[in-house]
Coordinates of C-alpha atoms in Angstrom, one line a residue:
Chain M
M1 CA 26.4 -11.8 58.7
Q2 CA 23.8 -14.3 60.1
N3 CA 24.8 -16.6 63.0
T4 CA 25.3 -20.2 61.8
E5 CA 23.7 -22.8 64.0
D6 CA 26.9 -23.8 65.7
T7 CA 28.2 -20.2 66.4
G8 CA 27.4 -20.4 70.1
T9 CA 28.7 -23.9 70.6
R10 CA 32.1 -22.7 69.3
V11 CA 32.4 -20.3 72.2
N12 CA 34.7 -21.5 75.0
G13 CA 33.0 -20.9 78.3
R14 CA 29.5 -20.4 76.9
G15 CA 27.0 -20.2 79.7
V16 CA 29.6 -20.5 82.5
D17 CA 28.3 -17.3 84.1
A18 CA 24.6 -17.9 83.4
D19 CA 22.8 -16.9 86.5
P20 CA 19.1 -17.0 86.8
K21 CA 19.3 -14.7 89.9
N22 CA 21.0 -12.0 87.8
D23 CA 17.8 -10.1 87.7
P24 CA 17.7 -6.5 86.7
T25 CA 17.6 -4.4 89.8
Y26 CA 20.6 -2.3 90.6
P27 CA 24.3 -2.9 90.0
I28 CA 25.0 -3.6 93.6
R29 CA 26.3 -7.0 94.3
H30 CA 26.9 -6.6 98.0
R31 CA 24.2 -4.6 99.5
L32 CA 24.7 -3.1 103.0
P33 CA 21.9 -2.8 105.5
A34 CA 20.5 0.7 105.0
E35 CA 21.5 2.0 108.4
E36 CA 25.0 0.7 108.0
A37 CA 25.3 2.4 104.6
R38 CA 24.3 5.7 106.0
S39 CA 26.2 5.5 109.3
G40 CA 29.4 6.9 107.8
W41 CA 32.8 5.3 107.7
V42 CA 36.2 5.7 109.1
R43 CA 37.6 8.3 106.8
P44 CA 41.1 7.9 105.3
A45 CA 43.7 10.4 106.3
Q46 CA 43.3 13.8 104.6
Q47 CA 45.7 14.7 101.8
A48 CA 47.2 18.1 102.4
V49 CA 45.4 20.8 100.4
D50 CA 48.5 22.7 99.2
V51 CA 47.1 23.6 95.7
E52 CA 43.8 25.1 94.8
V53 CA 41.2 22.4 94.4
L54 CA 37.6 23.3 93.4
R55 CA 35.0 21.3 95.3
S56 CA 31.5 20.4 94.4
I57 CA 29.0 22.2 96.7
E58 CA 27.4 18.8 97.0
Y59 CA 30.3 17.6 99.2
P60 CA 30.2 18.9 102.8
E61 CA 34.0 18.6 103.0
M62 CA 37.0 17.8 100.8
T63 CA 37.4 14.1 99.8
A64 CA 40.4 12.4 101.5
V65 CA 42.4 12.3 98.3
F66 CA 42.2 14.4 95.1
G67 CA 44.2 15.1 92.0
T68 CA 46.7 18.0 91.8
S69 CA 47.0 18.3 88.1
T70 CA 46.6 21.8 86.6
P71 CA 45.0 23.9 89.3
P72 CA 42.7 26.7 88.0
A73 CA 44.5 29.7 86.7
G74 CA 43.9 32.8 84.6
L75 CA 40.6 33.8 83.1
S76 CA 39.5 30.2 82.7
G77 CA 40.3 29.6 86.3
M78 CA 38.0 32.6 87.3
I79 CA 35.2 31.1 85.3
R80 CA 35.8 27.6 86.8
R81 CA 35.6 29.1 90.3
A82 CA 32.3 30.8 89.5
A83 CA 30.9 27.6 88.0
F84 CA 31.6 25.7 91.2
A85 CA 29.2 28.0 93.0
Y86 CA 26.4 25.9 91.4
S87 CA 25.5 22.3 91.9
E88 CA 26.2 19.5 89.5
S89 CA 22.5 19.6 88.8
S90 CA 22.7 23.0 87.2
Y91 CA 23.6 24.1 83.7
L92 CA 25.3 27.1 85.3
H93 CA 27.8 24.6 86.6
W94 CA 28.6 22.7 83.4
L95 CA 28.3 25.2 80.6
P96 CA 30.7 27.7 82.1
L97 CA 33.2 24.9 82.5
V98 CA 32.9 24.1 78.8
L99 CA 33.5 27.8 78.1
A100 CA 36.5 27.8 80.4
D101 CA 37.9 24.8 78.6
R102 CA 37.8 26.7 75.3
I103 CA 39.4 29.8 76.8
N104 CA 42.0 27.6 78.4
V105 CA 43.1 26.4 75.0
V106 CA 44.0 30.0 74.0
E107 CA 45.7 30.4 77.4
G108 CA 47.7 27.3 76.6
I109 CA 48.9 28.7 73.3
L110 CA 49.8 32.1 74.9
D111 CA 51.6 30.2 77.7
D112 CA 53.7 28.3 75.1
L113 CA 54.5 31.6 73.3
R114 CA 55.5 33.2 76.6
R115 CA 57.9 30.3 77.2
G116 CA 59.4 30.9 73.7
R117 CA 57.7 27.8 72.2
L118 CA 55.8 27.9 69.0
P119 CA 53.0 25.2 69.2
N120 CA 53.3 22.8 66.4
G121 CA 49.7 22.3 65.6
F122 CA 50.4 19.8 62.7
A123 CA 52.4 17.5 65.0
E124 CA 50.1 17.9 68.0
A125 CA 47.1 16.9 65.8
G126 CA 48.9 13.7 64.7
G127 CA 49.7 15.1 61.2
K128 CA 52.4 12.6 60.6
A129 CA 50.0 9.7 61.1
Q130 CA 47.5 11.5 58.8
W131 CA 50.2 11.9 56.2
R132 CA 51.1 8.2 56.4
Y133 CA 47.6 6.6 56.6
N134 CA 45.1 9.2 55.4
R135 CA 47.0 11.5 53.0
R136 CA 44.1 12.2 50.7
R137 CA 41.9 13.5 53.5
L138 CA 44.8 15.5 55.0
I139 CA 45.5 17.2 51.7
G140 CA 41.8 17.7 51.0
G141 CA 41.2 19.2 54.4
T142 CA 44.2 21.5 54.0
L143 CA 43.0 22.7 50.6
V144 CA 39.5 23.3 51.9
R145 CA 40.9 25.3 54.9
A146 CA 43.2 27.3 52.6
A147 CA 40.3 28.1 50.3
L148 CA 38.1 29.2 53.1
A149 CA 40.9 31.4 54.5
A150 CA 41.5 32.9 51.0
V151 CA 37.8 33.7 50.7
L152 CA 37.8 35.2 54.1
I153 CA 40.9 37.3 53.4
A154 CA 39.4 38.5 50.0
Y155 CA 36.2 39.4 51.7
V156 CA 37.9 41.4 54.5
R157 CA 40.2 43.2 51.9
G158 CA 37.1 44.0 49.8
R159 CA 35.3 45.5 52.8
V160 CA 38.4 47.6 53.8
K161 CA 38.8 48.8 50.2
G162 CA 35.1 49.6 50.0
N163 CA 35.2 51.6 53.3
C164 CA 38.3 53.5 52.0
A165 CA 36.5 54.4 48.8
A166 CA 33.4 55.5 50.7
D167 CA 35.6 57.7 53.0
S168 CA 37.2 59.4 49.9
Q169 CA 33.8 60.3 48.4
P170 CA 32.7 64.0 48.8
N171 CA 30.0 64.4 51.4
D172 CA 27.0 66.1 49.9
Q173 CA 25.8 67.6 53.2
D174 CA 29.2 68.9 54.2
G175 CA 29.8 70.2 50.6
G176 CA 26.3 71.8 50.2
Chain J
M1 CA 59.6 12.4 83.0
L2 CA 57.9 12.1 79.6
A3 CA 54.2 12.5 79.8
M4 CA 51.3 13.1 77.4
N5 CA 50.2 16.8 77.5
Y6 CA 46.7 17.8 76.5
R7 CA 46.7 21.1 74.6
G8 CA 43.1 21.3 73.4
P9 CA 40.6 19.4 71.3
H10 CA 42.5 17.2 68.8
R11 CA 45.9 18.4 70.1
V12 CA 48.1 16.4 72.4
R13 CA 51.9 16.1 72.6
I14 CA 54.7 14.6 74.6
D15 CA 56.4 16.8 77.1
R16 CA 58.7 16.7 80.1
K17 CA 56.8 17.0 83.4
P18 CA 57.9 16.7 87.0
T19 CA 57.9 13.1 88.3
P20 CA 55.0 12.6 90.7
E21 CA 55.5 12.3 94.4
I22 CA 53.8 10.7 97.3
L23 CA 51.1 13.1 98.5
H24 CA 49.2 10.8 100.9
P25 CA 50.3 7.9 103.1
E26 CA 48.3 5.5 101.0
D27 CA 49.9 6.6 97.7
A28 CA 52.2 4.6 95.5
I29 CA 54.4 5.8 92.6
V30 CA 54.3 3.4 89.7
R31 CA 56.7 3.3 86.7
V32 CA 54.4 2.6 83.7
T33 CA 55.1 -0.4 81.5
R34 CA 52.0 -0.3 79.3
S35 CA 49.3 2.3 78.8
C36 CA 46.4 2.1 76.5
I37 CA 44.4 4.8 74.8
C38 CA 40.8 4.1 75.7
G39 CA 37.8 4.9 73.5
S40 CA 36.6 7.1 76.3
D41 CA 39.9 9.1 76.1
L42 CA 38.7 10.2 72.7
H43 CA 35.7 12.0 74.4
L44 CA 38.4 14.0 76.2
Y45 CA 40.5 14.4 73.1
N46 CA 37.4 15.7 71.2
G47 CA 36.7 18.2 74.0
L48 CA 33.4 16.7 75.1
V49 CA 34.0 16.4 78.8
P50 CA 33.7 19.6 80.8
D51 CA 36.6 20.7 83.0
T52 CA 39.3 19.1 80.8
R53 CA 42.2 21.4 81.5
V54 CA 45.1 22.2 79.2
G55 CA 48.3 20.6 80.6
M56 CA 46.6 17.5 81.9
T57 CA 48.0 13.9 81.2
F58 CA 45.4 11.4 80.2
G59 CA 45.4 7.6 80.7
H60 CA 43.4 5.3 82.9
E61 CA 44.5 1.9 81.6
F62 CA 48.0 1.1 82.6
T63 CA 50.3 -1.4 84.2
G64 CA 53.5 -0.6 86.0
V65 CA 56.2 -1.5 88.5
V66 CA 55.9 -0.1 92.0
E67 CA 58.7 2.3 92.6
E68 CA 57.7 3.8 95.9
V69 CA 54.9 3.4 98.5
G70 CA 53.6 5.6 101.2
A71 CA 53.8 4.7 104.9
G72 CA 50.2 3.4 104.9
V73 CA 50.6 0.9 102.1
H74 CA 50.8 -2.7 103.1
T75 CA 49.6 -5.0 100.3
I76 CA 52.0 -4.0 97.5
K77 CA 55.7 -3.3 97.7
R78 CA 58.5 -1.8 95.7
G79 CA 59.2 -3.9 92.7
D80 CA 55.8 -5.5 92.3
H81 CA 54.4 -5.4 88.8
V82 CA 50.8 -4.4 89.1
L83 CA 47.8 -3.7 86.9
V84 CA 45.9 -0.6 88.1
P85 CA 42.1 -0.5 87.8
F86 CA 40.9 2.8 86.3
N87 CA 38.7 3.5 89.4
I88 CA 40.4 5.3 92.3
A89 CA 38.6 3.8 95.3
C90 CA 39.1 4.2 99.0
G91 CA 37.7 0.7 99.8
R92 CA 35.9 1.9 103.0
C93 CA 33.1 4.4 102.0
A94 CA 29.5 3.2 101.8
F95 CA 29.8 2.7 98.0
C96 CA 33.2 0.9 98.0
R97 CA 31.8 -1.4 100.7
E98 CA 29.0 -2.2 98.4
E99 CA 31.6 -3.1 95.8
L100 CA 30.7 0.0 93.7
Y101 CA 34.4 0.9 93.3
G102 CA 33.5 3.2 90.4
N103 CA 31.5 5.3 92.7
C104 CA 33.9 6.0 95.6
H105 CA 33.0 9.0 97.8
E106 CA 36.5 9.8 98.9
S107 CA 38.4 10.3 95.6
N108 CA 36.7 13.1 93.6
P109 CA 36.0 16.4 95.2
Q110 CA 34.9 18.0 91.9
A111 CA 31.8 15.8 91.4
T112 CA 29.7 13.5 93.5
A113 CA 28.3 11.6 90.5
V114 CA 31.5 9.7 89.7
G115 CA 34.5 8.5 91.7
G116 CA 38.1 9.4 90.8
I117 CA 39.5 8.2 87.5
F118 CA 43.1 8.4 86.5
G119 CA 43.7 11.1 83.8
Y120 CA 40.0 11.8 83.1
S121 CA 39.5 15.5 83.5
H122 CA 38.8 17.4 86.7
T123 CA 35.2 16.1 86.5
A124 CA 36.7 12.8 87.5
G125 CA 39.1 14.1 90.2
G126 CA 41.9 16.0 88.5
Y127 CA 44.4 13.2 88.6
D128 CA 47.2 12.9 86.0
G129 CA 47.0 9.6 84.2
G130 CA 49.2 6.8 83.0
Q131 CA 50.2 8.0 79.5
A132 CA 53.5 8.9 81.1
E133 CA 56.6 7.3 82.5
Y134 CA 55.4 7.5 86.1
V135 CA 52.0 8.0 87.8
R136 CA 50.8 8.6 91.3
V137 CA 48.4 5.9 92.4
P138 CA 46.2 6.8 95.5
Y139 CA 44.7 4.1 97.7
A140 CA 47.4 1.7 96.6
D141 CA 46.2 -1.0 98.9
V142 CA 42.8 -1.1 97.2
G143 CA 43.1 -1.0 93.4
P144 CA 46.5 -2.2 92.2
T145 CA 46.7 -6.0 91.7
V146 CA 49.9 -7.9 91.3
I147 CA 50.1 -9.4 87.8
P148 CA 50.3 -13.2 88.0
D149 CA 53.6 -14.6 86.7
W150 CA 51.8 -16.5 83.9
M151 CA 49.9 -13.5 82.6
D152 CA 51.0 -11.6 79.4
L153 CA 51.4 -7.9 80.1
D154 CA 49.1 -7.1 77.1
D155 CA 46.4 -9.1 78.7
A156 CA 47.0 -7.5 82.1
V157 CA 46.7 -3.9 80.8
L158 CA 43.3 -4.7 79.2
L159 CA 42.1 -6.0 82.6
T160 CA 42.3 -2.5 83.9
D161 CA 39.2 -1.3 82.0
V162 CA 38.3 -2.9 78.6
V163 CA 37.6 -6.4 79.8
P164 CA 35.8 -5.5 83.1
T165 CA 33.7 -2.9 81.3
G166 CA 32.7 -5.2 78.5
Y167 CA 32.0 -8.0 81.0
Q168 CA 29.9 -5.7 83.3
A169 CA 28.0 -4.5 80.3
A170 CA 26.9 -8.1 79.7
E171 CA 26.4 -8.7 83.4
M172 CA 24.2 -5.6 83.8
G173 CA 22.1 -6.9 80.8
G174 CA 20.8 -9.6 83.1
I175 CA 21.2 -12.0 80.1
Q176 CA 19.3 -15.2 80.5
P177 CA 20.0 -18.4 78.5
G178 CA 18.4 -18.1 75.1
D179 CA 18.4 -14.2 75.0
T180 CA 19.1 -12.1 72.0
V181 CA 21.7 -9.4 72.7
V182 CA 22.4 -6.4 70.5
V183 CA 25.6 -4.5 71.1
F184 CA 25.9 -1.0 69.7
G185 CA 29.6 -0.2 69.0
A186 CA 32.4 -2.5 67.7
G187 CA 35.1 -0.7 69.6
P188 CA 37.2 -2.7 72.1
V189 CA 34.5 -2.5 74.8
G190 CA 31.7 -3.4 72.5
I191 CA 33.7 -6.4 71.1
M192 CA 34.4 -7.5 74.7
A193 CA 30.7 -7.1 75.7
A194 CA 29.6 -9.2 72.7
R195 CA 32.1 -11.9 73.6
C196 CA 31.0 -11.9 77.3
A197 CA 27.3 -12.0 76.3
W198 CA 27.9 -15.6 75.3
L199 CA 29.4 -16.4 78.8
F200 CA 26.0 -15.4 80.3
G201 CA 24.1 -17.8 78.0
A202 CA 23.0 -15.6 75.1
A203 CA 21.7 -17.5 72.1
R204 CA 22.2 -14.7 69.6
V205 CA 24.6 -11.9 69.6
I206 CA 24.4 -9.0 67.2
V207 CA 26.9 -6.1 66.8
I208 CA 26.1 -2.8 65.1
D209 CA 28.8 -0.4 63.9
R210 CA 29.8 1.4 60.7
E211 CA 33.5 0.4 60.5
E212 CA 33.7 -2.7 58.2
Y213 CA 37.1 -3.8 59.5
R214 CA 35.8 -3.7 63.1
L215 CA 32.7 -5.6 62.2
A216 CA 34.8 -8.2 60.5
F217 CA 36.9 -8.6 63.6
A218 CA 33.8 -8.8 65.8
A219 CA 32.3 -11.5 63.5
Q220 CA 35.4 -13.7 64.1
Y221 CA 36.4 -12.8 67.7
C222 CA 33.1 -12.6 69.5
P223 CA 31.7 -14.3 67.3
A224 CA 28.7 -12.3 66.4
E225 CA 26.3 -11.3 63.6
T226 CA 27.5 -8.0 62.4
Y227 CA 25.7 -5.2 60.6
N228 CA 26.8 -1.9 59.3
F229 CA 24.2 0.7 60.2
E230 CA 25.2 2.8 57.2
S231 CA 23.9 0.1 55.0
L232 CA 20.6 -0.1 56.9
K233 CA 17.8 2.3 56.1
D234 CA 16.8 2.4 59.7
P235 CA 18.7 0.3 62.2
V236 CA 15.8 0.2 64.7
V237 CA 13.3 -1.1 62.2
F238 CA 15.9 -3.7 61.0
L239 CA 16.6 -4.9 64.5
K240 CA 12.9 -5.2 65.3
Q241 CA 12.3 -7.2 62.2
T242 CA 15.3 -9.6 62.7
T243 CA 14.5 -10.1 66.4
V244 CA 10.7 -10.3 65.8
I245 CA 9.7 -8.6 69.1
G246 CA 12.9 -6.6 69.8
A247 CA 16.1 -7.7 71.5
D248 CA 16.0 -9.0 75.0
V249 CA 19.0 -6.9 75.9
C250 CA 20.6 -3.9 74.2
I251 CA 24.1 -2.7 75.2
D252 CA 25.3 0.8 74.5
A253 CA 29.1 0.5 74.2
V254 CA 29.5 3.7 72.2
G255 CA 28.9 6.8 74.4
A256 CA 29.3 10.4 73.6
D257 CA 31.0 10.2 70.2
A258 CA 28.3 8.3 68.4
A259 CA 27.7 8.8 64.7
G260 CA 24.5 8.1 62.9
S261 CA 22.3 11.1 63.6
R262 CA 23.0 14.6 62.2
M263 CA 20.9 16.2 64.9
Q264 CA 22.6 14.4 67.7
T265 CA 26.0 15.1 66.2
I266 CA 25.3 18.9 66.0
L267 CA 23.8 19.2 69.4
G268 CA 26.0 16.8 71.3
R269 CA 29.4 16.9 69.5
K270 CA 29.5 20.3 67.9
L271 CA 27.5 22.6 70.1
L272 CA 28.1 20.6 73.3
L273 CA 24.5 21.3 74.4
E274 CA 24.1 17.6 75.3
G275 CA 26.4 15.3 77.2
G276 CA 27.5 13.9 73.8
A277 CA 25.6 12.5 70.8
V278 CA 23.3 9.9 72.3
T279 CA 22.5 8.1 69.1
A280 CA 23.5 4.7 70.2
L281 CA 21.4 4.9 73.4
H282 CA 18.5 6.2 71.4
W283 CA 18.7 3.2 69.1
A284 CA 19.1 0.8 72.1
I285 CA 16.0 2.1 73.8
N286 CA 14.0 1.8 70.7
S287 CA 15.3 -1.6 69.6
V288 CA 14.9 -3.5 72.9
K289 CA 11.8 -5.5 73.5
K290 CA 9.0 -4.3 75.8
G291 CA 10.2 -5.2 79.3
G292 CA 13.7 -5.6 78.0
I293 CA 17.0 -4.3 79.5
V294 CA 19.3 -1.6 78.3
S295 CA 22.8 -1.7 79.7
I296 CA 24.9 1.4 79.3
V297 CA 28.7 1.5 79.5
G298 CA 29.3 4.1 76.9
V299 CA 30.6 7.2 78.5
Y300 CA 28.6 10.5 78.4
G301 CA 29.2 13.9 79.8
P302 CA 27.4 15.2 82.8
I303 CA 25.0 17.5 80.9
G304 CA 21.5 16.3 80.1
A305 CA 20.8 14.5 76.8
L306 CA 17.9 13.9 74.4
V307 CA 16.8 10.3 74.8
P308 CA 13.3 9.0 74.2
I309 CA 12.5 8.7 77.9
G310 CA 8.8 8.3 77.1
N311 CA 9.5 5.1 75.3
V312 CA 11.5 3.8 78.4
V313 CA 8.3 4.3 80.4
N314 CA 5.9 3.0 77.9
K315 CA 7.9 -0.1 77.0
G316 CA 8.7 -0.9 80.7
I317 CA 12.4 -0.9 80.0
T318 CA 15.0 -1.4 82.7
I319 CA 18.1 0.7 82.3
R320 CA 21.3 -0.5 84.1
A321 CA 24.4 1.5 83.9
N322 CA 27.7 2.2 85.7
Q323 CA 31.4 2.6 85.4
A324 CA 32.8 -0.9 85.7
S325 CA 33.7 -2.0 89.2
V326 CA 37.0 -3.4 88.2
K327 CA 38.2 -4.7 91.6
R328 CA 35.0 -6.7 92.1
L329 CA 35.3 -8.3 88.7
L330 CA 39.1 -9.0 88.6
P331 CA 39.2 -12.4 90.3
R332 CA 36.7 -13.9 87.9
L333 CA 38.2 -12.2 84.8
I334 CA 41.7 -13.4 85.7
E335 CA 40.3 -16.9 85.9
H336 CA 38.8 -16.4 82.4
V337 CA 42.1 -15.3 81.0
Q338 CA 43.9 -18.2 82.6
N339 CA 41.4 -20.7 81.3
G340 CA 41.5 -19.3 77.8
V341 CA 37.8 -18.2 78.0
L342 CA 38.9 -14.6 77.2
N343 CA 41.8 -13.6 75.1
P344 CA 42.1 -9.8 75.6
K345 CA 45.4 -9.2 73.9
A346 CA 43.9 -10.2 70.6
L347 CA 42.3 -6.7 70.6
I348 CA 45.6 -4.9 70.5
T349 CA 46.4 -3.8 66.9
H350 CA 49.0 -1.1 67.6
R351 CA 52.0 -0.9 69.9
I352 CA 53.3 2.7 69.8
P353 CA 56.2 4.4 71.6
L354 CA 54.9 6.8 74.2
E355 CA 56.9 9.6 72.5
H356 CA 54.6 9.2 69.5
V357 CA 51.4 9.9 71.5
S358 CA 50.1 12.6 69.1
D359 CA 50.1 10.1 66.2
A360 CA 48.7 7.4 68.4
Y361 CA 45.7 9.5 69.2
R362 CA 45.2 10.4 65.6
I363 CA 45.4 6.8 64.4
F364 CA 42.8 5.7 67.1
S365 CA 40.5 8.7 66.7
S366 CA 40.4 8.6 63.0
K367 CA 40.4 4.7 62.9
L368 CA 43.4 4.7 60.6
D369 CA 45.4 1.6 59.7
E370 CA 42.4 -0.6 60.9
C371 CA 43.2 0.3 64.5
I372 CA 41.2 -1.4 67.2
K373 CA 43.3 -0.9 70.3
P374 CA 46.5 1.1 70.6
V375 CA 49.0 0.6 73.5
L376 CA 51.6 3.1 74.4
V377 CA 55.0 1.7 75.5
P378 CA 57.3 4.0 77.5
P379 CA 61.0 4.0 76.8
S380 CA 62.0 2.1 80.0
A381 CA 59.6 -0.8 79.0
R382 CA 61.2 -1.2 75.6
S383 CA 64.7 -1.8 76.7

């Protein structure tokens, strides 16, 4: 849709923040003198560290505050601890964290089961909303997944049958 | 209390979690009254941000009533209704003193590259977020701002992120009167960036997306020229033709979940070998004029990404990017809302009970029911 000639003039406030000095440099509006910026600051009080908090090796000490959500635990926690041995500049920091996230999903399911809760994947994935607003795609996706599962099951069963048949064949070497 | 609970990519639910407590003298506990799902929450929801742990509560756009304050809090008090910027900022480190409140050095031990953000993985500090009934708010004297009596709560909640991020996207573009501005992405931030481009004096504003209903909204609300990239053979060639020498300013308001390139989708969104699919940024770099400015507010993961950096050099492009510095921008933006220059609440298409958070994520993520911006409303705010 092409702008009509009066498009801009219809905008309330057009040009009110036009600033010829808004030159591209750096998104700092209030620049400190260099020596002042690097001279440190009066640090806030330190939050008590009473849960395990992983810290980037690029920080010399713990930040004054931090989140306490979901401390590292289990196998994913072990991987996360190992990842934090490397700097934020290293793939050995980030890729293990991605791996840990995926392992953590399985840990979450096992944890639910351990607590006697069967995760409702349909509801957690917003299945009701899909059913209401996107039924065709939901049904299509379910059918595709079911078909893939059926093919996989048939393939595995075929392999098992094949192996059983091979095991029951007389062995020429043994028989000779 | 009720709180959103992340269970893995594309799986979230509502659960009961312990109510947060004061853990630091400068903390406040806020009872949430509105909480949005942000487009950047979808990067978490899709599993694109490293160190997003199962059990975490998302949500960095929220308003609420102060229930309790620590001994070191002096500017807000119990009963104040506040909007809470998504940045967790100490207000006294070198970066906060330079008004880079998104880059605080005292709020995120897990990464030096970004300050603390509510409910945004451990890469952003490991804080539980506002998609809950209550939330712990550190440095309560710095970020939280009392909502003016005249302000609609739906406007207030969008001042915590969407409006400042869209505004800063335009501001970082260094837009000069007469400029042509191209915004990639017609999500809430892209729409707001396009609207704000006019405030800086743009003469032509173009929005690129693939969702027709969002483009239709942008055409009216911003207002802007809108183009569906799926109907263009090559968006970059089209933009160069329609702007003659390339756009003066390109804004990436998409981030890691971009569509439009199979290779980027596979590498960035499926295999997670990039910090997301950088398709929009790629297009922005290649569509801007020589010597032009690319402003990035789309969120990407911390891993490297395939962008045409050679073209950045050869074209002499300036790239400006940051998380929005909400506290710095709030006074001006509150004025704009009061004067009718900006109407944030028009972006809200869905008001959904917090208890239905799984469906809310699905509706927003899959762009169902022509959703532009969903807001979660906790039970206590509905009575």
